[in-house]
Short mmCIF file of C-alpha atoms in Angstrom, two decimals:
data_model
loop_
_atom_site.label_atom_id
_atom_site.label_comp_id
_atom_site.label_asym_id
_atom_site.label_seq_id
_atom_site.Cartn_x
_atom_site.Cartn_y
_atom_site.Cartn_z
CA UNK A 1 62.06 -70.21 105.83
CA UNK A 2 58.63 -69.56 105.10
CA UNK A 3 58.38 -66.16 105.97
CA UNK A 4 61.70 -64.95 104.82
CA UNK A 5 61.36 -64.90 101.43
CA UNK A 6 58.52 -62.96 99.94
CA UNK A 7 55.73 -64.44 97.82
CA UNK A 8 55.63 -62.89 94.42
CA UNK A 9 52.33 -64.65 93.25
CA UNK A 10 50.28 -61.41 93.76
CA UNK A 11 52.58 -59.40 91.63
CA UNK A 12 51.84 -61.38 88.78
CA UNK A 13 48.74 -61.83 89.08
CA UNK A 14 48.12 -58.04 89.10
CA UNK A 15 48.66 -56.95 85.45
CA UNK A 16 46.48 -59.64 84.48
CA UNK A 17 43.44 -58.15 85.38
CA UNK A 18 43.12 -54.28 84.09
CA UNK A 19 42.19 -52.15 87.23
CA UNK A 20 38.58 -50.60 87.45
CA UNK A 21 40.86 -47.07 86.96
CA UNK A 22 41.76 -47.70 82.94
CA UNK A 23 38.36 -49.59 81.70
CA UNK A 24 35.42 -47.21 83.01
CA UNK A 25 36.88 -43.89 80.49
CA UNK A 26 37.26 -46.58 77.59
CA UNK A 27 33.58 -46.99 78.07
CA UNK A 28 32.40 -44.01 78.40
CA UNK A 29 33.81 -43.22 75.32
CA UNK A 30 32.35 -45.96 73.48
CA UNK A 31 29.30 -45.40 74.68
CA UNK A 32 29.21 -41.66 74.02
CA UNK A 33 30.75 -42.40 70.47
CA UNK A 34 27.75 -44.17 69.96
CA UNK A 35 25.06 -42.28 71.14
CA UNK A 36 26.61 -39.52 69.22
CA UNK A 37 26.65 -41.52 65.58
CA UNK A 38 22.89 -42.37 66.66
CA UNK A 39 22.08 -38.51 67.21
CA UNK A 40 23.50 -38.17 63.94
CA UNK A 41 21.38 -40.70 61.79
CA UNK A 42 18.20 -38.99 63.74
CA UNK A 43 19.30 -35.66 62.66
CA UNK A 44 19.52 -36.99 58.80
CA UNK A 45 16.03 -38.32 59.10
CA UNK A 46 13.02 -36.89 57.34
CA UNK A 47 9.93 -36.05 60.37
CA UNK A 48 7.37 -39.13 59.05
CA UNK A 49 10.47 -41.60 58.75
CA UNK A 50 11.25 -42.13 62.01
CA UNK A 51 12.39 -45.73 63.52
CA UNK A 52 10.04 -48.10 65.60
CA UNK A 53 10.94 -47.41 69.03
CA UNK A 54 11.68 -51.45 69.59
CA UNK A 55 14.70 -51.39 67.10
CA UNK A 56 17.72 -51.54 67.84
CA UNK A 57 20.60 -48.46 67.99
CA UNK A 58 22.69 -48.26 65.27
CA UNK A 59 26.31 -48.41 65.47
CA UNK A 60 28.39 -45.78 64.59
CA UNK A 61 29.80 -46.01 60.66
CA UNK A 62 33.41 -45.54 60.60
CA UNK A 63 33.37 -43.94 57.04
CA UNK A 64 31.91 -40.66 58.89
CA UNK A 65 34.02 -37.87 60.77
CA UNK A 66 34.14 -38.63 64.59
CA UNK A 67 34.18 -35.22 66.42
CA UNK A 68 33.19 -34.58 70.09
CA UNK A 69 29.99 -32.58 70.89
CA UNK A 70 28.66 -31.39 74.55
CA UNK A 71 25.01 -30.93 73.79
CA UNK A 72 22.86 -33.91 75.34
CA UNK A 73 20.43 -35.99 73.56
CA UNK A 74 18.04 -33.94 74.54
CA UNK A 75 18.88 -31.05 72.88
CA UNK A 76 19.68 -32.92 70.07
CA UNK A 77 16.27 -34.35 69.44
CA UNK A 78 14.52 -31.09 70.08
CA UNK A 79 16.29 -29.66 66.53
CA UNK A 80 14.35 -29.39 63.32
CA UNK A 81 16.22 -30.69 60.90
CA UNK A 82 17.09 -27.90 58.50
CA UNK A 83 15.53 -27.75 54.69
CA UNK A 84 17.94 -27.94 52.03
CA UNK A 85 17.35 -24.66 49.71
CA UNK A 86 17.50 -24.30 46.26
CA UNK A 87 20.22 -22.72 44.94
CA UNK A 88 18.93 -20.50 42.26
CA UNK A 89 20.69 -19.84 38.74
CA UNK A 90 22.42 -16.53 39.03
CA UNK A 91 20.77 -14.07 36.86
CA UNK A 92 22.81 -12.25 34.65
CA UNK A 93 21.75 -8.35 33.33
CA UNK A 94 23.36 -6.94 30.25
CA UNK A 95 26.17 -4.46 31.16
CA UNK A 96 25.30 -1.02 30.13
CA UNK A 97 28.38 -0.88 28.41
CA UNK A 98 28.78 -1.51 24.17
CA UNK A 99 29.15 -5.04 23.14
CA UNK A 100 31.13 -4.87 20.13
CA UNK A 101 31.47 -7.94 17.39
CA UNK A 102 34.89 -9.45 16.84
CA UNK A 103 37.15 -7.65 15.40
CA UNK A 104 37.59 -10.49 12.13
CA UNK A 105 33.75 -10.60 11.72
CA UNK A 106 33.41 -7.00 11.49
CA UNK A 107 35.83 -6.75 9.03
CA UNK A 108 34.57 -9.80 7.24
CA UNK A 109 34.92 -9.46 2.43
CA UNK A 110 31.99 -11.05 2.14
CA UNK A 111 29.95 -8.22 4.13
CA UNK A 112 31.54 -5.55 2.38
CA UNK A 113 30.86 -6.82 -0.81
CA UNK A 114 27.30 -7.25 -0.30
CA UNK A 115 27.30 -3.82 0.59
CA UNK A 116 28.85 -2.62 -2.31
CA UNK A 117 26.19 -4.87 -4.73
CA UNK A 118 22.81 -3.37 -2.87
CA UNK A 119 24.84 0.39 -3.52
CA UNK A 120 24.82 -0.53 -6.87
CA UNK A 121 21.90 -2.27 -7.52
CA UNK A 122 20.45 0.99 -5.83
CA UNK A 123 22.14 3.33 -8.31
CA UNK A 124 21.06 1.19 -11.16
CA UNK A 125 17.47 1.56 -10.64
CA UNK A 126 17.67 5.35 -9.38
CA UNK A 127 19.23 5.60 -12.92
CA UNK A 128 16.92 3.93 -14.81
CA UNK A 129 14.10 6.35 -13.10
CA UNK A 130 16.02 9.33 -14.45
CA UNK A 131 16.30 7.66 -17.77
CA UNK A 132 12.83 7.10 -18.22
CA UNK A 133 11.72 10.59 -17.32
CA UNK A 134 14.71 11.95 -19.34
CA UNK A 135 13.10 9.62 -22.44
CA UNK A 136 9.57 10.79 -21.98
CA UNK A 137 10.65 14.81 -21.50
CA UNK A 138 12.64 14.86 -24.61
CA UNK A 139 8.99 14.35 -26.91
CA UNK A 140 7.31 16.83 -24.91
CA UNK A 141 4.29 15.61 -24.94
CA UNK A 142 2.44 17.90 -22.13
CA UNK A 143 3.49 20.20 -24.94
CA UNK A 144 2.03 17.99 -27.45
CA UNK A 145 -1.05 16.94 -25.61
CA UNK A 146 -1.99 20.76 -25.17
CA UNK A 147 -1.77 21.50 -28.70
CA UNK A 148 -4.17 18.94 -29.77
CA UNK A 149 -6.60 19.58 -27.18
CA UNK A 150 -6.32 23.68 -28.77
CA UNK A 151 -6.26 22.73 -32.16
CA UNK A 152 -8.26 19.32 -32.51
CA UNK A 153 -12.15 20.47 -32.02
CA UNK A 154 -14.76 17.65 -30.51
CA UNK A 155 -12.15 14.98 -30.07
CA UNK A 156 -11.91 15.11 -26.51
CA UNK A 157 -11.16 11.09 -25.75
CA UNK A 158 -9.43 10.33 -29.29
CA UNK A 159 -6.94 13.10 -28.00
CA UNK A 160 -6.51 11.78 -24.25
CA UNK A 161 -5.96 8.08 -25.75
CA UNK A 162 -3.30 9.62 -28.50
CA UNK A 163 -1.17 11.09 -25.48
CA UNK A 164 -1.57 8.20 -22.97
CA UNK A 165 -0.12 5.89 -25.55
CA UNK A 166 2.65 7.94 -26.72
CA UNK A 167 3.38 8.48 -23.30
CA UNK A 168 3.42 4.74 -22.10
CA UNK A 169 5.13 4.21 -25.58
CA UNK A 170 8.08 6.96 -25.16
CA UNK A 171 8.54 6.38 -21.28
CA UNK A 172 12.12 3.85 -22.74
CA UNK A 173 13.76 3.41 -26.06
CA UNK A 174 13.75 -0.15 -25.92
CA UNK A 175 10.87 -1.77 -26.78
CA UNK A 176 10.00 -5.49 -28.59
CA UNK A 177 7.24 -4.04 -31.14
CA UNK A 178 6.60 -0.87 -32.77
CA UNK A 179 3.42 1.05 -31.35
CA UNK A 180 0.96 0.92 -34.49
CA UNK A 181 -2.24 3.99 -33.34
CA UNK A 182 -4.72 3.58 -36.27
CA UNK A 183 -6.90 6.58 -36.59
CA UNK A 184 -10.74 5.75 -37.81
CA UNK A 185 -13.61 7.71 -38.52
CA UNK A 186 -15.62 9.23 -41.31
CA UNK A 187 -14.49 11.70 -43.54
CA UNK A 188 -13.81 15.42 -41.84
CA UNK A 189 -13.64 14.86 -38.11
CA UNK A 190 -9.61 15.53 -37.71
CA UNK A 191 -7.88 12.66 -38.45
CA UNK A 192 -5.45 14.11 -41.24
CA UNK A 193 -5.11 17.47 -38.60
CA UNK A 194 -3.99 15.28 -36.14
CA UNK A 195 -1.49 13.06 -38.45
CA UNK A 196 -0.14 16.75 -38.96
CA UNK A 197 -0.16 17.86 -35.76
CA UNK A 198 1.95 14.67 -35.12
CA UNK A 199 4.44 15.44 -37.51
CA UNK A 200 5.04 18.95 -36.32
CA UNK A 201 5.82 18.00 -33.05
CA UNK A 202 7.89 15.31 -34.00
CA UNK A 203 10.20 17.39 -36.29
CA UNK A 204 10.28 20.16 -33.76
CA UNK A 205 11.14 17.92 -30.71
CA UNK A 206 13.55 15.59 -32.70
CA UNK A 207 15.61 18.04 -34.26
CA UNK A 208 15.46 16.12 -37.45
CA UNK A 209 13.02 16.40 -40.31
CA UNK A 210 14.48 13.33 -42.02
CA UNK A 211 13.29 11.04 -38.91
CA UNK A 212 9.66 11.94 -39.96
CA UNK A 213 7.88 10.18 -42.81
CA UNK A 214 4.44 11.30 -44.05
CA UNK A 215 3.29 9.04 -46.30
CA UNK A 216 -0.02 9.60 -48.64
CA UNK A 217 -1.17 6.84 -50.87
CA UNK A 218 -3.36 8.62 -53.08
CA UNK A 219 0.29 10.85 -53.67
CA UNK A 220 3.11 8.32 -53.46
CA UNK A 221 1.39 5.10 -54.71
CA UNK A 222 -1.72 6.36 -57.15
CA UNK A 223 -3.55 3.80 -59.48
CA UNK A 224 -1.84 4.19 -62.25
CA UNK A 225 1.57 3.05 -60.34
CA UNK A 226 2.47 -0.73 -59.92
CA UNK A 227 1.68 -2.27 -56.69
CA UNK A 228 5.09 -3.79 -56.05
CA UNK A 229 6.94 -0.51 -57.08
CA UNK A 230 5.17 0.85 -54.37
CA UNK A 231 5.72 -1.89 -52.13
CA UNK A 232 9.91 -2.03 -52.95
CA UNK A 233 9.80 2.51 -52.52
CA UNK A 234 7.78 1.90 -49.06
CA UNK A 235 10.23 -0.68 -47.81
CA UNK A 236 13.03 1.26 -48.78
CA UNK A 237 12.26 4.64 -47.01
CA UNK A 238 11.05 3.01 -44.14
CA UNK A 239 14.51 1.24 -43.24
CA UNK A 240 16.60 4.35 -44.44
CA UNK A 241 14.48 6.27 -41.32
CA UNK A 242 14.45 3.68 -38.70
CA UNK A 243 18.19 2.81 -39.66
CA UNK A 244 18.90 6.70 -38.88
CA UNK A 245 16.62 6.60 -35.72
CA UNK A 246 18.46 3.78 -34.38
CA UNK A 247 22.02 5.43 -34.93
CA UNK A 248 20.78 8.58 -32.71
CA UNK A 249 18.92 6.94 -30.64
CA UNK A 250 16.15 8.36 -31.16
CA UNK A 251 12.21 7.09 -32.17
CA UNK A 252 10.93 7.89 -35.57
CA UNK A 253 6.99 9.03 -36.54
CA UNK A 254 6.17 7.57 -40.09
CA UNK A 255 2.22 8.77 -40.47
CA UNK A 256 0.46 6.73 -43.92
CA UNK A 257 -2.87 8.72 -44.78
CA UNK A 258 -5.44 7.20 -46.55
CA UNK A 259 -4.26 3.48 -46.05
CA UNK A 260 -8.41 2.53 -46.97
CA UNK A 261 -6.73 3.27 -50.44
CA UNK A 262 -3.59 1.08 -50.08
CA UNK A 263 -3.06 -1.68 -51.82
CA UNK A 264 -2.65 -5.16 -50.61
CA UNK A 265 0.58 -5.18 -51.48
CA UNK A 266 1.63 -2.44 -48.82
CA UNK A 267 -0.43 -3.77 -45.90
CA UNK A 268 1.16 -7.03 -46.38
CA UNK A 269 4.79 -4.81 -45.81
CA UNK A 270 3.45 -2.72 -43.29
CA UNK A 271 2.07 -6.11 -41.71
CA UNK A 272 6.20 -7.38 -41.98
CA UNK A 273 7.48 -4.65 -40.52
CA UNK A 274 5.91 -5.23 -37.21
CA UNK A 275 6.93 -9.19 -37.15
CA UNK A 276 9.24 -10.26 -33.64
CA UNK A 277 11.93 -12.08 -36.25
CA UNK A 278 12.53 -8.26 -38.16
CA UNK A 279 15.86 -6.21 -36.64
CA UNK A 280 15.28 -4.82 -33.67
CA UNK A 281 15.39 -1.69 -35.09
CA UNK A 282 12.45 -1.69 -36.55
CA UNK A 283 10.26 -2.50 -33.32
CA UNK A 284 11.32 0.96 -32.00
CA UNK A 285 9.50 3.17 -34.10
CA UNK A 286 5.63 4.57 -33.80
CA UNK A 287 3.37 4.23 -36.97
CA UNK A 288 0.19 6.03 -37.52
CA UNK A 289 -2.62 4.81 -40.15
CA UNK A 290 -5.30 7.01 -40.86
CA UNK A 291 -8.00 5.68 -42.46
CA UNK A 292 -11.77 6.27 -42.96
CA UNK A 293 -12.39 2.20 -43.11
CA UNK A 294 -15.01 1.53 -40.55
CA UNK A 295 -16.56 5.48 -40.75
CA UNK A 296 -20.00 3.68 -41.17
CA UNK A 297 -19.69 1.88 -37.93
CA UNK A 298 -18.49 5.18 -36.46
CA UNK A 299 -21.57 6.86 -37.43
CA UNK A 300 -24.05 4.15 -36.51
CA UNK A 301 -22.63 3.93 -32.88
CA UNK A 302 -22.91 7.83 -32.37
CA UNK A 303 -26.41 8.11 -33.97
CA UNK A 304 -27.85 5.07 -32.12
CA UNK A 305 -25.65 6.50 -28.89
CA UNK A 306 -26.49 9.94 -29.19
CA UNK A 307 -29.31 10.41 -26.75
CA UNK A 308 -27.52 8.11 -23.96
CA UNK A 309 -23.91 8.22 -24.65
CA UNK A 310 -23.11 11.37 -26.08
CA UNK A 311 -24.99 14.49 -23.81
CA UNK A 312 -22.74 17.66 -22.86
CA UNK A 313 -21.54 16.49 -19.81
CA UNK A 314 -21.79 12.42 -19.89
CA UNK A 315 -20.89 10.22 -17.08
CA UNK A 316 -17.24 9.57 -17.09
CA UNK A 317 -17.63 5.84 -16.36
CA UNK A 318 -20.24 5.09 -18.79
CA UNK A 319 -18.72 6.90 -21.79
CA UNK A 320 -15.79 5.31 -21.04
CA UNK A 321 -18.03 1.71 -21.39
CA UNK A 322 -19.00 2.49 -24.18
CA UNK A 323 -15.96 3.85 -26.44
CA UNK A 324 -14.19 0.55 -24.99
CA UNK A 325 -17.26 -1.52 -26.94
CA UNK A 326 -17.11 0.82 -29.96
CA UNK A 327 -13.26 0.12 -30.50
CA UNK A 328 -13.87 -3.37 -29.68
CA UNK A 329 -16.41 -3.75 -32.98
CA UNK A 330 -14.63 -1.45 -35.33
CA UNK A 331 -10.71 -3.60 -34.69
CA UNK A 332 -12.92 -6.79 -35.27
CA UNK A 333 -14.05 -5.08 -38.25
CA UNK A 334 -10.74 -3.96 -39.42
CA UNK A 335 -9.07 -7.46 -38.29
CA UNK A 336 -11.60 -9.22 -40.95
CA UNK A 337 -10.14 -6.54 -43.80
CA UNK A 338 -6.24 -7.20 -42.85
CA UNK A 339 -4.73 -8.82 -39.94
CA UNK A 340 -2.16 -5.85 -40.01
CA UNK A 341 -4.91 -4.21 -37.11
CA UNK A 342 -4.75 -7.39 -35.36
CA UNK A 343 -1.45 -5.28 -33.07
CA UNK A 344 -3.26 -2.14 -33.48
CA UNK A 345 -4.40 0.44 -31.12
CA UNK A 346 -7.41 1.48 -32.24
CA UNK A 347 -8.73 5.09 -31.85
CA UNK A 348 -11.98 5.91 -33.27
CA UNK A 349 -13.34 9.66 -34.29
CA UNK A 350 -16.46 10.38 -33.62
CA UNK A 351 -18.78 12.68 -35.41
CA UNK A 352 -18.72 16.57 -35.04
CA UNK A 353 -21.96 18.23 -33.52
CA UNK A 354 -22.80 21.59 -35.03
CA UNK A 355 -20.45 23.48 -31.95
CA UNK A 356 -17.43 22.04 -33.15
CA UNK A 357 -17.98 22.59 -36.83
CA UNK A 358 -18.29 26.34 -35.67
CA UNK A 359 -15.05 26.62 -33.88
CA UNK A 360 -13.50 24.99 -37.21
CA UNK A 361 -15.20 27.68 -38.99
CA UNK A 362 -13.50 30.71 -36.39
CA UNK A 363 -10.35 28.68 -36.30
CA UNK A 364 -9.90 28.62 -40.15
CA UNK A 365 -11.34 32.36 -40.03
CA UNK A 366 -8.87 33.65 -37.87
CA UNK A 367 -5.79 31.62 -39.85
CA UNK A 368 -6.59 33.50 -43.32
CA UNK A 369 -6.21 36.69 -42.11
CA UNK A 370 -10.57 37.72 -41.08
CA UNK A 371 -12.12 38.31 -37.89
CA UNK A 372 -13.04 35.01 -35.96
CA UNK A 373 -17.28 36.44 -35.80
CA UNK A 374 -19.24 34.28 -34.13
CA UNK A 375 -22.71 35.33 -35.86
CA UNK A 376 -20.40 34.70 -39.45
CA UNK A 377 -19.40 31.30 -38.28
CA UNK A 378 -22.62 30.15 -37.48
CA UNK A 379 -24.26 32.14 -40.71
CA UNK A 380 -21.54 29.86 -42.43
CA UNK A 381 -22.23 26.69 -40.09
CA UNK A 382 -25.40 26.82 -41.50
CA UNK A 383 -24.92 25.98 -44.76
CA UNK A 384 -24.07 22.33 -44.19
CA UNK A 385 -25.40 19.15 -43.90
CA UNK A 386 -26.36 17.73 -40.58
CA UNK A 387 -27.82 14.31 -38.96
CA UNK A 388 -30.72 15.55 -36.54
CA UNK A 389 -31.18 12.96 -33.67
CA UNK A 390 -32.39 13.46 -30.31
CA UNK A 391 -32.12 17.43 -30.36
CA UNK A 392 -28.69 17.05 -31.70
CA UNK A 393 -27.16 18.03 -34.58
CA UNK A 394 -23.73 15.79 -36.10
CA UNK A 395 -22.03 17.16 -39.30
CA UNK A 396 -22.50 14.79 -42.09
CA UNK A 397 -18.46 16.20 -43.85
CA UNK A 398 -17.62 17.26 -40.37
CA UNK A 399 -14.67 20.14 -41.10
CA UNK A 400 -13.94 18.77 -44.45
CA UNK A 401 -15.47 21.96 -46.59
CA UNK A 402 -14.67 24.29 -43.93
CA UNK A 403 -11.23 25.31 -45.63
CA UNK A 404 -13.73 25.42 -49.12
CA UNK A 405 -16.38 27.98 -47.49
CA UNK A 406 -13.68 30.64 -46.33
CA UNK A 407 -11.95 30.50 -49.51
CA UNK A 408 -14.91 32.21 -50.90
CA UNK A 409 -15.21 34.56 -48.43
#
């Protein structure tokens, strides 16, 4: 009974107890999963941090990829681990084509009309240059200067002065205070030529005789006449001229001769006339004085000057010295007398040397009609009075019996 039925202990027994067949690959895979998360770690190591040799392996980390590789730890090791580079910022060139701005800043108002102010501010001042020249060519006065410089004998810097003021003067119409030249010297050295010469031009340039006032004292406002008559009659003609100026745009010459004789009564007007709170009309207008206040000084400077100051051909810089300190004493003279010369521009005349008195003499020859001799002039030269200092000789009456010798030729 025993041996008919079969046992069936062993077959039950049997799974059990896995078979040597299904548990060796299971761990060889472990163990090669392992060795192959260790070669890993080594591979992610720097060279100088190695691990101690007596530590243990480390386990594989499940958070990394598991892939199968065939090279043996060997081969492994003998890698260098690989440097990480750099990546470098790209480097970008310009493009050789145009760049262009966008198209609504380009075409931005507010560029355009900044453009359109610098055109005009541009044309403004262009215009302005033009005007000025325009101005200063209407008087003529290269014209001018050149006819004083023929006509005005021994006056070289009085006559350069004259012209550089009128110039600066004349360059605009516009101007805050009248120019006031006042004309000083002693009796015969040009000053009443020039005040003519002056009003010549002036007619001739202007167009218009009645924008020209010549004004003598010893004619207009004699002794016998009352001060304020005078005073009311001045007044009166000077705002009829500069009221006419002023409507053509234009700048008047009023020339007074012989103000040393003028009241104070009229220097007191004259003195108003050049006042900031008067209409503007009245600061655009050019007044001469002539006057032989302060001849004295004149002569004193020149005689005491003559050897040092006054030879043929003087140094420019040193003649110019000293004319600045001879106008500088005769205004502060003049400025005791009247403030009116307090705003003057003071141009003194110096005294004629014997040359110049016979050029006047040739000059006033030739105008009546005889023949300009040089031996006559000097025969006539001769016959005057002279200051004699340091080899030089100065007219005492300058020109002023010049006109009285030829008439009695």
């Amino acid at each position: 009974m025993d041996h008919g039925q079969p046992s069936v202990e062993p077959a039950a027994a049997a799974p059990s107890a896995p078979g040597p067949s299904v548990m060796a690959p299971l761990r060889a895979v472990v163990r090669l999963r392992r060795r192959v998360c260790l070669l890993r770690k080594r591979r992610l190591l720097t060279p100088g941090a190695g691990q101690d040799s007596g530590a243990p392996e480390p386990r594989g980390c499940p958070d990394q990829p598991q892939f199968f590789t065939f090279d043996g730890p060997t081969e492994l090791s003998s890698r260098t681990p690989r440097k990480k580079r750099r990546r470098s910022r790209v480097v970008l060139y310009p493009e050789t084509s145009r760049k262009y701005r966008p198209r609504a800043e380009r075409q931005s108002r507010a560029q355009r009309c900044l453009l359109l102010l610098v055109a005009i501010v541009g044309f403004q001042v262009l215009n302005a240059i033009e005007n000025l020249d325009d101005n200063a060519q209407r008087y003529d006065l290269d014209g001018l200067e050149k006819a004083l410089q023929r006509a005005v004998f021994g006056q070289p810097a009085a006559v350069g002065r004259i012209v550089a003021l009128l110039r600066d003067y004349l360059s605009t119409h516009v101007h805050s205070r009248p120019l006031l030249l006042a004309l000083h010297g002693p009796s015969g050295v040009g000053k009443s030529h020039v005040g003519r010469l002056l009003a010549r031009h002036f007619r001739s340039v202007l167009e218009d005789s009645s924008l020209v006032l010549q004004y003598h004292v010893r004619h207009h406002c004699p002794e016998s006449r009352a001060a304020q008559d005078c005073r009311e009659e001045l007044a009166r003609h000077v705002a009829d001229v500069v009221a006419q100026a002023e409507a053509e745009e234009k700048t008047p010459l009023l020339v007074l001769d012989e103000v040393e004789l003028m009241p104070p009564a009229l220097l007191d007007e004259l003195h108003g006339f050049l006042q900031p709170q008067r209409s503007h009309h009245f600061h655009n207008a050019i007044y001469v004085l002539l006057s032989s206040a302060g001849g004295a000084e004149v002569t004193r400077f020149v005689l005491q000057n003559a050897s040092r100051t006054l030879p043929l051909h003087p140094d420019g810089a040193h003649r110019a010295r000293s004319e600045e300190e001879l106008r500088a004493s005769l205004k502060a003279l003049l400025v005791r007398e009247h403030p009116l010369w307090q705003a003057s521009a003071v141009v003194p005349f110096l005294l004629l040397d014997k040359w110049d008195v016979v050029n006047c003499f040739r000059e006033e020859m030739a105008g009546e009609g005889f023949f300009p001799e040089q031996a006559r002039a000097e025969l006539l030269a001769e016959q005057l009075s002279y200051y004699h200092v340091a080899g030089r000789e100065f007219a005492v009456t300058g020109c002023k019996q010049v006109v009285a010798r030829v008439n009695l030729l």
